[in-house]
Amino acid sequence: MTSSTPPKLSKKEELERLKRRGPLQRRERVRLVLLTAGLGLAIGVFLYIQNRPLDKDDFRLPGPITEDQAGPVDVVFPPVDIDELAEAKDATASERLVLESLPFSRLLSLSQSLHPGHLDAIGSPTLDFETVEANSKEIRGTPYRLRGDVKDLRIQKRAVDGPEETWTWIRTDEGKDFFYVSLNPPEELFGSDGMYVVVEGFYYKIYSQLIEGEKVTAPLLVGRGLRPSVHKDPPATNLDFALLGRVKDDVFGGRTEIEDAGYWHLLNFVSTLATDEKRYDEEFDNAVHFDKKLLLALAADPAPYRGKALKLYGKPVLEWSEASPENPQRLRFGSHAFLNKYEFGDQFVRIAAPSRDAFKGLGLRHELLGYFLRMWAFEDKEGNQRRTPVFVIAGVRERKIETSMLESQIMQVFLTLFLVFVIGFVYLIRRDKKQAQQAIIELRERRKRFKK
């Protein structure tokens, strides 16, 4: 047998063979670098998720929700011809007995375009009866909103071929009289407060007329028509549980509007609460969080929880504002929204507050403070009958988001692994480099000996 000698390798080939024999080959180093970078990226993503803002920071400052949160809104008013109204005179007793036909008829016709929303948009101004005589000329054609008890109502024609006009003598809560004329007879007057009405109208002049033999002189306004109203409630400093006990919950297929006596009482209470910072804080210091367990309890038997103070949060799926109907709190607008929490699945929560745009910009970083009112039924887009709890919201604050023990442990494990990988990687690279250098030195020494 003859033994074959391996081919002699060049210097370059010897170096390559030594590198391949090294404890950490190039592929292994690349894999280790990628693994370490991936772990670092995972930690970065985890930290970003933990510390990112939950929502856009465009929500109003935390605190009680107040009625004057939103500013005025520009609306289009019916164009009043002030020059034409200059024909109206009321400086003397004889002038107050005359009703100037043309300017009065035109303003009366124009007033049919004056809606409650016009007065809402400018803050619901009311007539100052103390200064009306001195400023009658300057305020002619100005819109006002007034409330009071009907003292006299009659429908009449001032001309044979003219329209029927509804003339009403009204007395305010302060005992001030005024006349109100419209082209629309009242469709409904008798409410819970009898003949108590609210009107919107343009001021025309001070006018005198005989009513059942009595001469009555009072400001005259013209407008769209009478609307039923209710007397204003005093501020509610405490919850009226007798009233809340009369609140009815909806059943499936039996939906009613949420604006009942209990709803207005809760809005009254939270509006009053907004003026007392200490009481506001005390109300919610020990309030419980609204969770799935409490949701199921409300659905099963809501009555025992009526008026309960709660803290809740959720992602708004729909929010809107709307003009409030005539109410005992004189609230002009209400804000509404549907919230969803991941733990509730497809179950929504409805919230309401005494203001316009109170929930605009609301997000998961905000905690709402409110009171449970009732269960409300509705039909979703798929035609399914649903029930949802309704809460009246008193205010909002920043939500404290605590990191769970599990999240902390996960973070510690990630950081430990990352540190181990970095230290191990540096150690292996340095060892590999040192061994490679030592191999090169040994190769050079062997070549020197071979040459000798």
Tab-separated table of C-alpha atoms in Angstrom:
chain	number	residue	atom	x	y	z
A	1	MET	CA	0.000	0.000	0.000
A	2	THR	CA	1.245	3.389	-0.784
A	3	SER	CA	0.307	6.325	1.374
A	4	SER	CA	-0.720	9.503	-0.359
A	5	THR	CA	0.446	12.824	1.059
A	6	PRO	CA	-2.092	15.646	1.174
A	7	PRO	CA	-1.510	18.453	-1.277
A	8	LYS	CA	0.465	21.318	0.038
A	9	LEU	CA	-1.758	24.313	0.872
A	10	SER	CA	-0.897	27.877	0.144
A	11	LYS	CA	-0.615	30.473	2.882
A	12	LYS	CA	-4.013	31.924	2.021
A	13	GLU	CA	-5.649	28.497	2.088
A	14	GLU	CA	-4.050	27.715	5.444
A	15	LEU	CA	-5.499	30.938	6.918
A	16	GLU	CA	-8.964	30.150	5.571
A	17	ARG	CA	-8.841	26.664	7.076
A	18	LEU	CA	-7.831	28.069	10.429
A	19	LYS	CA	-10.723	30.541	10.342
A	20	ARG	CA	-13.206	27.761	9.574
A	21	ARG	CA	-11.873	25.772	12.490
A	22	GLY	CA	-12.371	28.757	14.818
A	23	PRO	CA	-14.849	28.471	17.650
A	24	LEU	CA	-17.227	31.046	16.084
A	25	GLN	CA	-17.686	30.965	12.328
A	26	ARG	CA	-18.969	33.917	10.308
A	27	ARG	CA	-22.467	32.465	9.857
A	28	GLU	CA	-22.747	31.877	13.572
A	29	ARG	CA	-21.708	35.467	14.290
A	30	VAL	CA	-24.353	36.788	11.867
A	31	ARG	CA	-27.046	34.656	13.497
A	32	LEU	CA	-26.031	35.893	16.927
A	33	VAL	CA	-26.075	39.533	15.780
A	34	LEU	CA	-29.536	39.111	14.254
A	35	LEU	CA	-30.849	37.339	17.350
A	36	THR	CA	-29.558	40.094	19.624
A	37	ALA	CA	-30.943	42.819	17.339
A	38	GLY	CA	-34.319	41.053	17.237
A	39	LEU	CA	-34.454	40.863	21.003
A	40	GLY	CA	-33.550	44.542	21.237
A	41	LEU	CA	-36.308	45.401	18.743
A	42	ALA	CA	-38.837	43.376	20.771
A	43	ILE	CA	-37.890	45.302	23.905
A	44	GLY	CA	-38.213	48.585	22.024
A	45	VAL	CA	-41.689	47.693	20.746
A	46	PHE	CA	-42.763	46.603	24.231
A	47	LEU	CA	-41.564	49.895	25.745
A	48	TYR	CA	-43.293	51.895	23.010
A	49	ILE	CA	-46.607	50.144	23.595
A	50	GLN	CA	-46.311	50.674	27.333
A	51	ASN	CA	-45.498	54.392	27.110
A	52	ARG	CA	-47.275	55.577	23.973
A	53	PRO	CA	-50.140	58.104	24.381
A	54	LEU	CA	-53.485	56.304	24.227
A	55	ASP	CA	-55.206	59.124	22.356
A	56	LYS	CA	-54.620	62.440	20.718
A	57	ASP	CA	-54.110	65.068	23.380
A	58	ASP	CA	-56.969	67.314	22.211
A	59	PHE	CA	-59.509	66.767	24.982
A	60	ARG	CA	-60.445	69.603	27.275
A	61	LEU	CA	-58.878	69.940	30.709
A	62	PRO	CA	-60.062	67.420	33.301
A	63	GLY	CA	-62.640	68.531	35.833
A	64	PRO	CA	-66.402	68.932	36.198
A	65	ILE	CA	-68.423	69.277	33.010
A	66	THR	CA	-70.183	72.641	32.886
A	67	GLU	CA	-72.941	74.013	30.697
A	68	ASP	CA	-70.861	76.846	29.249
A	69	GLN	CA	-68.075	74.562	27.987
A	70	ALA	CA	-68.780	75.325	24.300
A	71	GLY	CA	-68.657	78.815	22.835
A	72	PRO	CA	-71.236	80.513	20.655
A	73	VAL	CA	-71.986	79.153	17.201
A	74	ASP	CA	-72.624	81.323	14.153
A	75	VAL	CA	-76.130	80.887	12.758
A	76	VAL	CA	-78.132	82.683	10.075
A	77	PHE	CA	-80.742	84.987	11.594
A	78	PRO	CA	-83.807	86.199	9.676
A	79	PRO	CA	-82.890	89.650	8.262
A	80	VAL	CA	-84.800	92.324	10.196
A	81	ASP	CA	-85.384	95.651	8.420
A	82	ILE	CA	-84.439	98.082	11.187
A	83	ASP	CA	-85.239	101.147	9.052
A	84	GLU	CA	-88.770	99.905	8.482
A	85	LEU	CA	-89.219	99.307	12.219
A	86	ALA	CA	-88.394	102.967	12.847
A	87	GLU	CA	-92.037	103.676	11.916
A	88	ALA	CA	-93.121	102.080	15.214
A	89	LYS	CA	-93.712	104.657	17.951
A	90	ASP	CA	-94.307	104.125	21.674
A	91	ALA	CA	-93.020	107.263	23.417
A	92	THR	CA	-96.503	108.442	24.482
A	93	ALA	CA	-99.645	106.784	25.800
A	94	SER	CA	-101.513	107.485	22.547
A	95	GLU	CA	-98.716	105.985	20.405
A	96	ARG	CA	-98.882	102.805	22.496
A	97	LEU	CA	-102.505	102.329	21.488
A	98	VAL	CA	-101.593	102.253	17.778
A	99	LEU	CA	-100.327	99.157	15.963
A	100	GLU	CA	-98.504	100.275	12.793
A	101	SER	CA	-99.886	97.828	10.247
A	102	LEU	CA	-97.075	97.450	7.674
A	103	PRO	CA	-93.942	97.105	9.889
A	104	PHE	CA	-95.851	94.959	12.381
A	105	SER	CA	-97.208	92.584	9.701
A	106	ARG	CA	-93.818	92.209	8.042
A	107	LEU	CA	-91.995	91.517	11.321
A	108	LEU	CA	-94.726	89.029	12.301
A	109	SER	CA	-94.310	87.223	8.980
A	110	LEU	CA	-90.505	87.246	9.274
A	111	SER	CA	-90.684	85.877	12.813
A	112	GLN	CA	-91.943	82.535	11.462
A	113	SER	CA	-88.296	81.886	10.539
A	114	LEU	CA	-87.066	82.441	14.110
A	115	HIS	CA	-86.385	79.035	15.652
A	116	PRO	CA	-85.357	78.005	19.191
A	117	GLY	CA	-81.890	77.149	17.858
A	118	HIS	CA	-81.292	80.796	16.963
A	119	LEU	CA	-81.693	81.782	20.602
A	120	ASP	CA	-79.623	78.788	21.773
A	121	ALA	CA	-76.749	79.954	19.594
A	122	ILE	CA	-76.621	83.409	21.204
A	123	GLY	CA	-77.020	82.299	24.806
A	124	SER	CA	-80.815	82.497	25.180
A	125	PRO	CA	-81.056	86.268	25.897
A	126	THR	CA	-84.019	87.487	27.943
A	127	LEU	CA	-85.703	90.876	27.976
A	128	ASP	CA	-84.681	93.349	30.688
A	129	PHE	CA	-88.057	94.675	31.789
A	130	GLU	CA	-86.446	97.353	33.973
A	131	THR	CA	-84.806	99.151	31.038
A	132	VAL	CA	-87.174	98.314	28.180
A	133	GLU	CA	-88.997	101.684	28.219
A	134	ALA	CA	-85.765	103.673	28.114
A	135	ASN	CA	-84.253	101.501	25.361
A	136	SER	CA	-87.343	100.588	23.342
A	137	LYS	CA	-86.125	102.239	20.144
A	138	GLU	CA	-82.643	100.682	20.347
A	139	ILE	CA	-83.815	97.104	20.976
A	140	ARG	CA	-86.566	97.041	18.334
A	141	GLY	CA	-86.158	93.898	16.235
A	142	THR	CA	-83.926	92.172	18.836
A	143	PRO	CA	-84.705	88.477	19.531
A	144	TYR	CA	-85.459	87.277	23.060
A	145	ARG	CA	-86.588	84.139	24.866
A	146	LEU	CA	-89.152	84.445	27.661
A	147	ARG	CA	-91.189	82.096	29.853
A	148	GLY	CA	-94.318	82.559	31.870
A	149	ASP	CA	-97.938	81.705	32.641
A	150	VAL	CA	-100.617	82.448	30.064
A	151	LYS	CA	-103.023	85.047	31.453
A	152	ASP	CA	-105.129	85.422	28.335
A	153	LEU	CA	-105.178	83.866	24.868
A	154	ARG	CA	-107.329	84.805	21.897
A	155	ILE	CA	-107.277	84.193	18.149
A	156	GLN	CA	-108.359	87.157	16.051
A	157	LYS	CA	-108.158	88.881	12.680
A	158	ARG	CA	-107.115	92.530	12.516
A	159	ALA	CA	-108.359	92.807	8.925
A	160	VAL	CA	-111.122	90.995	7.088
A	161	ASP	CA	-108.738	89.569	4.511
A	162	GLY	CA	-105.842	89.227	6.944
A	163	PRO	CA	-104.465	86.075	8.588
A	164	GLU	CA	-105.584	84.781	11.960
A	165	GLU	CA	-103.268	85.894	14.738
A	166	THR	CA	-102.835	84.335	18.169
A	167	TRP	CA	-102.573	87.059	20.811
A	168	THR	CA	-101.320	86.002	24.239
A	169	TRP	CA	-100.866	87.897	27.480
A	170	ILE	CA	-98.108	86.233	29.526
A	171	ARG	CA	-96.749	86.895	33.036
A	172	THR	CA	-93.181	85.853	33.900
A	173	ASP	CA	-92.046	84.185	37.130
A	174	GLU	CA	-90.910	87.639	38.297
A	175	GLY	CA	-94.402	89.065	37.772
A	176	LYS	CA	-93.601	91.010	34.577
A	177	ASP	CA	-96.222	91.130	31.789
A	178	PHE	CA	-95.674	90.994	28.030
A	179	PHE	CA	-97.721	90.380	24.884
A	180	TYR	CA	-96.828	87.744	22.334
A	181	VAL	CA	-98.304	87.407	18.833
A	182	SER	CA	-97.858	84.574	16.344
A	183	LEU	CA	-99.491	83.236	13.193
A	184	ASN	CA	-99.602	79.686	14.560
A	185	PRO	CA	-102.194	78.649	17.136
A	186	PRO	CA	-100.763	76.479	19.924
A	187	GLU	CA	-100.863	72.752	19.232
A	188	GLU	CA	-100.201	71.844	22.856
A	189	LEU	CA	-100.319	73.912	26.010
A	190	PHE	CA	-101.431	71.822	28.930
A	191	GLY	CA	-98.376	70.092	30.334
A	192	SER	CA	-97.357	69.177	33.858
A	193	ASP	CA	-97.238	72.901	34.719
A	194	GLY	CA	-100.548	73.858	33.102
A	195	MET	CA	-100.442	76.948	30.900
A	196	TYR	CA	-96.745	77.626	31.419
A	197	VAL	CA	-95.041	78.414	28.103
A	198	VAL	CA	-91.753	79.430	26.507
A	199	VAL	CA	-91.555	81.778	23.518
A	200	GLU	CA	-88.911	83.112	21.152
A	201	GLY	CA	-89.682	86.382	19.433
A	202	PHE	CA	-88.577	89.758	18.104
A	203	TYR	CA	-89.274	92.790	20.272
A	204	TYR	CA	-91.592	95.268	18.524
A	205	LYS	CA	-92.730	98.027	20.914
A	206	ILE	CA	-94.515	98.823	24.155
A	207	TYR	CA	-98.213	98.304	23.485
A	208	SER	CA	-101.456	98.961	25.355
A	209	GLN	CA	-104.765	97.158	24.960
A	210	LEU	CA	-107.962	96.503	26.869
A	211	ILE	CA	-108.421	92.979	28.184
A	212	GLU	CA	-111.769	92.320	29.851
A	213	GLY	CA	-112.127	96.009	30.618
A	214	GLU	CA	-108.600	96.316	32.036
A	215	LYS	CA	-105.942	98.409	30.291
A	216	VAL	CA	-102.710	96.461	30.132
A	217	THR	CA	-99.487	98.076	28.915
A	218	ALA	CA	-96.545	95.754	28.250
A	219	PRO	CA	-93.744	94.948	25.786
A	220	LEU	CA	-94.996	93.321	22.578
A	221	LEU	CA	-93.044	90.503	20.886
A	222	VAL	CA	-93.821	88.521	17.741
A	223	GLY	CA	-92.619	85.011	17.005
A	224	ARG	CA	-93.181	81.545	15.652
A	225	GLY	CA	-95.505	80.331	18.406
A	226	LEU	CA	-96.012	79.138	21.970
A	227	ARG	CA	-94.308	76.013	23.304
A	228	PRO	CA	-95.108	74.170	26.548
A	229	SER	CA	-92.546	74.668	29.291
A	230	VAL	CA	-91.920	73.756	32.932
A	231	HIS	CA	-90.883	75.847	35.902
A	232	LYS	CA	-87.194	75.827	36.729
A	233	ASP	CA	-86.071	73.511	39.508
A	234	PRO	CA	-83.817	74.844	42.280
A	235	PRO	CA	-80.226	73.523	42.357
A	236	ALA	CA	-80.136	69.893	43.507
A	237	THR	CA	-77.585	69.660	46.303
A	238	ASN	CA	-78.501	66.030	47.019
A	239	LEU	CA	-79.872	63.130	45.027
A	240	ASP	CA	-83.640	62.672	45.289
A	241	PHE	CA	-83.921	58.911	45.657
A	242	ALA	CA	-87.700	59.110	45.861
A	243	LEU	CA	-87.717	60.604	42.378
A	244	LEU	CA	-85.058	58.182	41.104
A	245	GLY	CA	-87.129	55.329	42.481
A	246	ARG	CA	-89.845	56.193	39.947
A	247	VAL	CA	-87.487	55.833	36.975
A	248	LYS	CA	-88.477	52.976	34.660
A	249	ASP	CA	-86.004	50.711	32.850
A	250	ASP	CA	-86.579	49.703	29.250
A	251	VAL	CA	-87.279	46.116	28.313
A	252	PHE	CA	-86.393	44.515	24.990
A	253	GLY	CA	-88.652	45.954	22.326
A	254	GLY	CA	-89.963	48.632	24.671
A	255	ARG	CA	-87.753	51.664	24.094
A	256	THR	CA	-88.484	55.059	25.666
A	257	GLU	CA	-86.567	58.340	25.566
A	258	ILE	CA	-83.975	58.866	28.271
A	259	GLU	CA	-85.074	62.468	28.952
A	260	ASP	CA	-87.388	61.754	31.889
A	261	ALA	CA	-87.675	63.364	35.342
A	262	GLY	CA	-84.816	61.225	36.693
A	263	TYR	CA	-82.559	62.251	33.815
A	264	TRP	CA	-83.146	65.981	34.383
A	265	HIS	CA	-82.686	65.546	38.133
A	266	LEU	CA	-79.301	63.864	37.666
A	267	LEU	CA	-78.232	66.596	35.245
A	268	ASN	CA	-79.314	69.142	37.842
A	269	PHE	CA	-77.275	67.357	40.514
A	270	VAL	CA	-74.074	67.064	38.451
A	271	SER	CA	-74.395	70.714	37.347
A	272	THR	CA	-74.684	71.773	40.990
A	273	LEU	CA	-71.805	69.465	41.913
A	274	ALA	CA	-69.587	71.230	39.365
A	275	THR	CA	-69.715	74.400	41.494
A	276	ASP	CA	-68.418	72.651	44.638
A	277	GLU	CA	-64.891	71.352	44.030
A	278	LYS	CA	-64.512	69.737	47.454
A	279	ARG	CA	-67.839	67.916	47.236
A	280	TYR	CA	-67.031	66.865	43.666
A	281	ASP	CA	-63.781	65.200	44.772
A	282	GLU	CA	-65.434	63.546	47.768
A	283	GLU	CA	-68.201	62.056	45.632
A	284	PHE	CA	-65.768	60.011	43.563
A	285	ASP	CA	-62.885	59.292	45.951
A	286	ASN	CA	-64.404	55.956	46.922
A	287	ALA	CA	-66.435	55.310	43.760
A	288	VAL	CA	-66.023	51.833	42.280
A	289	HIS	CA	-64.918	51.098	38.730
A	290	PHE	CA	-67.526	49.938	36.269
A	291	ASP	CA	-66.536	46.426	35.155
A	292	LYS	CA	-68.153	43.389	33.561
A	293	LYS	CA	-69.320	42.009	36.896
A	294	LEU	CA	-71.207	45.222	37.633
A	295	LEU	CA	-72.536	45.346	34.069
A	296	LEU	CA	-74.147	41.930	34.526
A	297	ALA	CA	-75.576	43.012	37.875
A	298	LEU	CA	-77.142	46.125	36.327
A	299	ALA	CA	-78.673	44.124	33.500
A	300	ALA	CA	-80.205	41.616	35.929
A	301	ASP	CA	-81.662	44.137	38.400
A	302	PRO	CA	-80.883	47.828	37.762
A	303	ALA	CA	-83.107	49.417	40.442
A	304	PRO	CA	-80.751	49.004	43.454
A	305	TYR	CA	-77.934	50.782	41.573
A	306	ARG	CA	-79.912	53.885	40.544
A	307	GLY	CA	-77.884	57.005	41.423
A	308	LYS	CA	-74.712	54.999	42.227
A	309	ALA	CA	-71.463	56.927	41.711
A	310	LEU	CA	-69.071	55.096	39.378
A	311	LYS	CA	-65.794	55.527	37.535
A	312	LEU	CA	-65.671	54.245	33.971
A	313	TYR	CA	-63.687	54.497	30.771
A	314	GLY	CA	-63.968	53.177	27.246
A	315	LYS	CA	-63.349	53.874	23.596
A	316	PRO	CA	-66.015	56.140	22.059
A	317	VAL	CA	-67.642	54.509	19.034
A	318	LEU	CA	-70.089	57.400	18.480
A	319	GLU	CA	-70.423	60.838	20.051
A	320	TRP	CA	-72.829	63.671	19.309
A	321	SER	CA	-74.433	66.815	20.716
A	322	GLU	CA	-78.027	67.919	20.356
A	323	ALA	CA	-80.291	70.741	21.477
A	324	SER	CA	-82.119	69.805	24.657
A	325	PRO	CA	-85.907	69.848	24.771
A	326	GLU	CA	-87.538	72.321	27.129
A	327	ASN	CA	-86.458	71.218	30.592
A	328	PRO	CA	-86.530	72.297	34.255
A	329	GLN	CA	-82.760	72.917	34.277
A	330	ARG	CA	-82.759	75.392	31.370
A	331	LEU	CA	-79.998	73.333	29.785
A	332	ARG	CA	-79.624	74.300	26.146
A	333	PHE	CA	-77.536	71.375	24.909
A	334	GLY	CA	-76.723	67.824	25.845
A	335	SER	CA	-73.763	65.635	24.910
A	336	HIS	CA	-74.116	61.918	24.277
A	337	ALA	CA	-71.782	59.052	23.390
A	338	PHE	CA	-71.562	55.279	23.154
A	339	LEU	CA	-68.513	53.671	24.763
A	340	ASN	CA	-67.037	50.235	24.223
A	341	LYS	CA	-64.619	48.295	26.439
A	342	TYR	CA	-62.725	45.244	25.177
A	343	GLU	CA	-63.920	43.195	28.155
A	344	PHE	CA	-67.568	43.970	27.275
A	345	GLY	CA	-67.342	42.499	23.778
A	346	ASP	CA	-70.041	44.054	21.590
A	347	GLN	CA	-71.906	45.556	24.573
A	348	PHE	CA	-72.050	49.367	24.562
A	349	VAL	CA	-72.442	51.895	27.370
A	350	ARG	CA	-74.333	55.156	26.834
A	351	ILE	CA	-73.223	58.372	28.560
A	352	ALA	CA	-74.752	61.852	28.721
A	353	ALA	CA	-73.606	65.234	30.077
A	354	PRO	CA	-75.069	68.764	30.415
A	355	SER	CA	-73.102	70.557	27.726
A	356	ARG	CA	-72.287	70.790	24.052
A	357	ASP	CA	-69.287	68.801	22.724
A	358	ALA	CA	-68.490	67.496	26.223
A	359	PHE	CA	-67.118	64.204	24.816
A	360	LYS	CA	-65.294	65.514	21.751
A	361	GLY	CA	-61.750	64.097	21.804
A	362	LEU	CA	-62.542	61.655	24.609
A	363	GLY	CA	-60.291	58.584	24.676
A	364	LEU	CA	-58.908	55.732	26.732
A	365	ARG	CA	-56.609	57.972	28.741
A	366	HIS	CA	-59.642	59.632	30.334
A	367	GLU	CA	-61.676	58.399	33.277
A	368	LEU	CA	-65.311	59.469	33.460
A	369	LEU	CA	-67.063	60.147	36.755
A	370	GLY	CA	-70.810	59.705	36.759
A	371	TYR	CA	-74.024	58.193	38.076
A	372	PHE	CA	-76.061	55.257	36.861
A	373	LEU	CA	-79.537	56.249	35.629
A	374	ARG	CA	-81.293	53.350	33.936
A	375	MET	CA	-81.213	50.585	31.320
A	376	TRP	CA	-82.132	51.809	27.855
A	377	ALA	CA	-83.292	49.678	24.917
A	378	PHE	CA	-82.363	50.230	21.285
A	379	GLU	CA	-82.067	48.415	17.984
A	380	ASP	CA	-78.649	48.049	16.355
A	381	LYS	CA	-77.828	48.235	12.640
A	382	GLU	CA	-78.505	44.526	12.206
A	383	GLY	CA	-81.970	44.858	13.730
A	384	ASN	CA	-81.026	43.174	17.016
A	385	GLN	CA	-82.767	44.292	20.202
A	386	ARG	CA	-80.239	45.483	22.787
A	387	ARG	CA	-80.142	47.087	26.217
A	388	THR	CA	-77.400	49.321	27.523
A	389	PRO	CA	-76.800	51.153	30.817
A	390	VAL	CA	-77.081	54.948	30.776
A	391	PHE	CA	-74.784	57.106	32.909
A	392	VAL	CA	-75.015	60.845	33.553
A	393	ILE	CA	-71.450	62.179	33.647
A	394	ALA	CA	-70.329	64.770	36.180
A	395	GLY	CA	-66.729	65.173	35.070
A	396	VAL	CA	-63.548	63.646	33.706
A	397	ARG	CA	-59.976	63.199	34.851
A	398	GLU	CA	-56.732	61.631	33.706
A	399	ARG	CA	-56.834	57.866	34.025
A	400	LYS	CA	-54.145	56.250	36.154
A	401	ILE	CA	-52.832	53.254	34.212
A	402	GLU	CA	-50.900	50.876	36.450
A	403	THR	CA	-48.511	48.281	35.067
A	404	SER	CA	-49.497	44.767	36.116
A	405	MET	CA	-47.154	42.395	37.925
A	406	LEU	CA	-47.094	40.104	34.884
A	407	GLU	CA	-46.034	42.966	32.600
A	408	SER	CA	-43.218	43.868	35.006
A	409	GLN	CA	-41.998	40.262	35.095
A	410	ILE	CA	-42.067	40.017	31.297
A	411	MET	CA	-40.051	43.193	31.042
A	412	GLN	CA	-37.459	41.916	33.526
A	413	VAL	CA	-37.079	38.648	31.575
A	414	PHE	CA	-36.649	40.552	28.291
A	415	LEU	CA	-34.002	42.849	29.747
A	416	THR	CA	-32.118	39.963	31.373
A	417	LEU	CA	-32.047	37.972	28.125
A	418	PHE	CA	-30.926	41.012	26.191
A	419	LEU	CA	-28.088	41.660	28.647
A	420	VAL	CA	-26.997	37.989	28.575
A	421	PHE	CA	-26.988	37.991	24.768
A	422	VAL	CA	-24.954	41.192	24.551
A	423	ILE	CA	-22.387	40.058	27.111
A	424	GLY	CA	-22.142	36.604	25.533
A	425	PHE	CA	-21.825	38.058	22.054
A	426	VAL	CA	-19.005	40.422	23.084
A	427	TYR	CA	-17.219	37.592	24.925
A	428	LEU	CA	-17.420	35.159	21.981
A	429	ILE	CA	-16.274	37.790	19.459
A	430	ARG	CA	-13.286	38.733	21.581
A	431	ARG	CA	-12.379	35.061	22.197
A	432	ASP	CA	-12.729	34.249	18.513
A	433	LYS	CA	-10.524	37.163	17.547
A	434	LYS	CA	-7.887	36.222	20.128
A	435	GLN	CA	-7.809	32.579	19.019
A	436	ALA	CA	-7.570	33.557	15.365
A	437	GLN	CA	-4.621	35.816	16.095
A	438	GLN	CA	-2.925	33.043	18.094
A	439	ALA	CA	-3.419	30.574	15.213
A	440	ILE	CA	-1.857	32.987	12.754
A	441	ILE	CA	1.179	33.407	15.031
A	442	GLU	CA	1.569	29.639	15.367
A	443	LEU	CA	1.311	29.209	11.581
A	444	ARG	CA	4.045	31.757	10.981
A	445	GLU	CA	6.306	30.037	13.493
A	446	ARG	CA	5.780	26.643	11.836
A	447	ARG	CA	6.643	28.119	8.437
A	448	LYS	CA	9.827	29.625	9.878
A	449	ARG	CA	10.852	26.232	11.298
A	450	PHE	CA	10.063	24.517	8.009
A	451	LYS	CA	12.294	26.947	6.090
A	452	LYS	CA	15.169	26.166	8.442
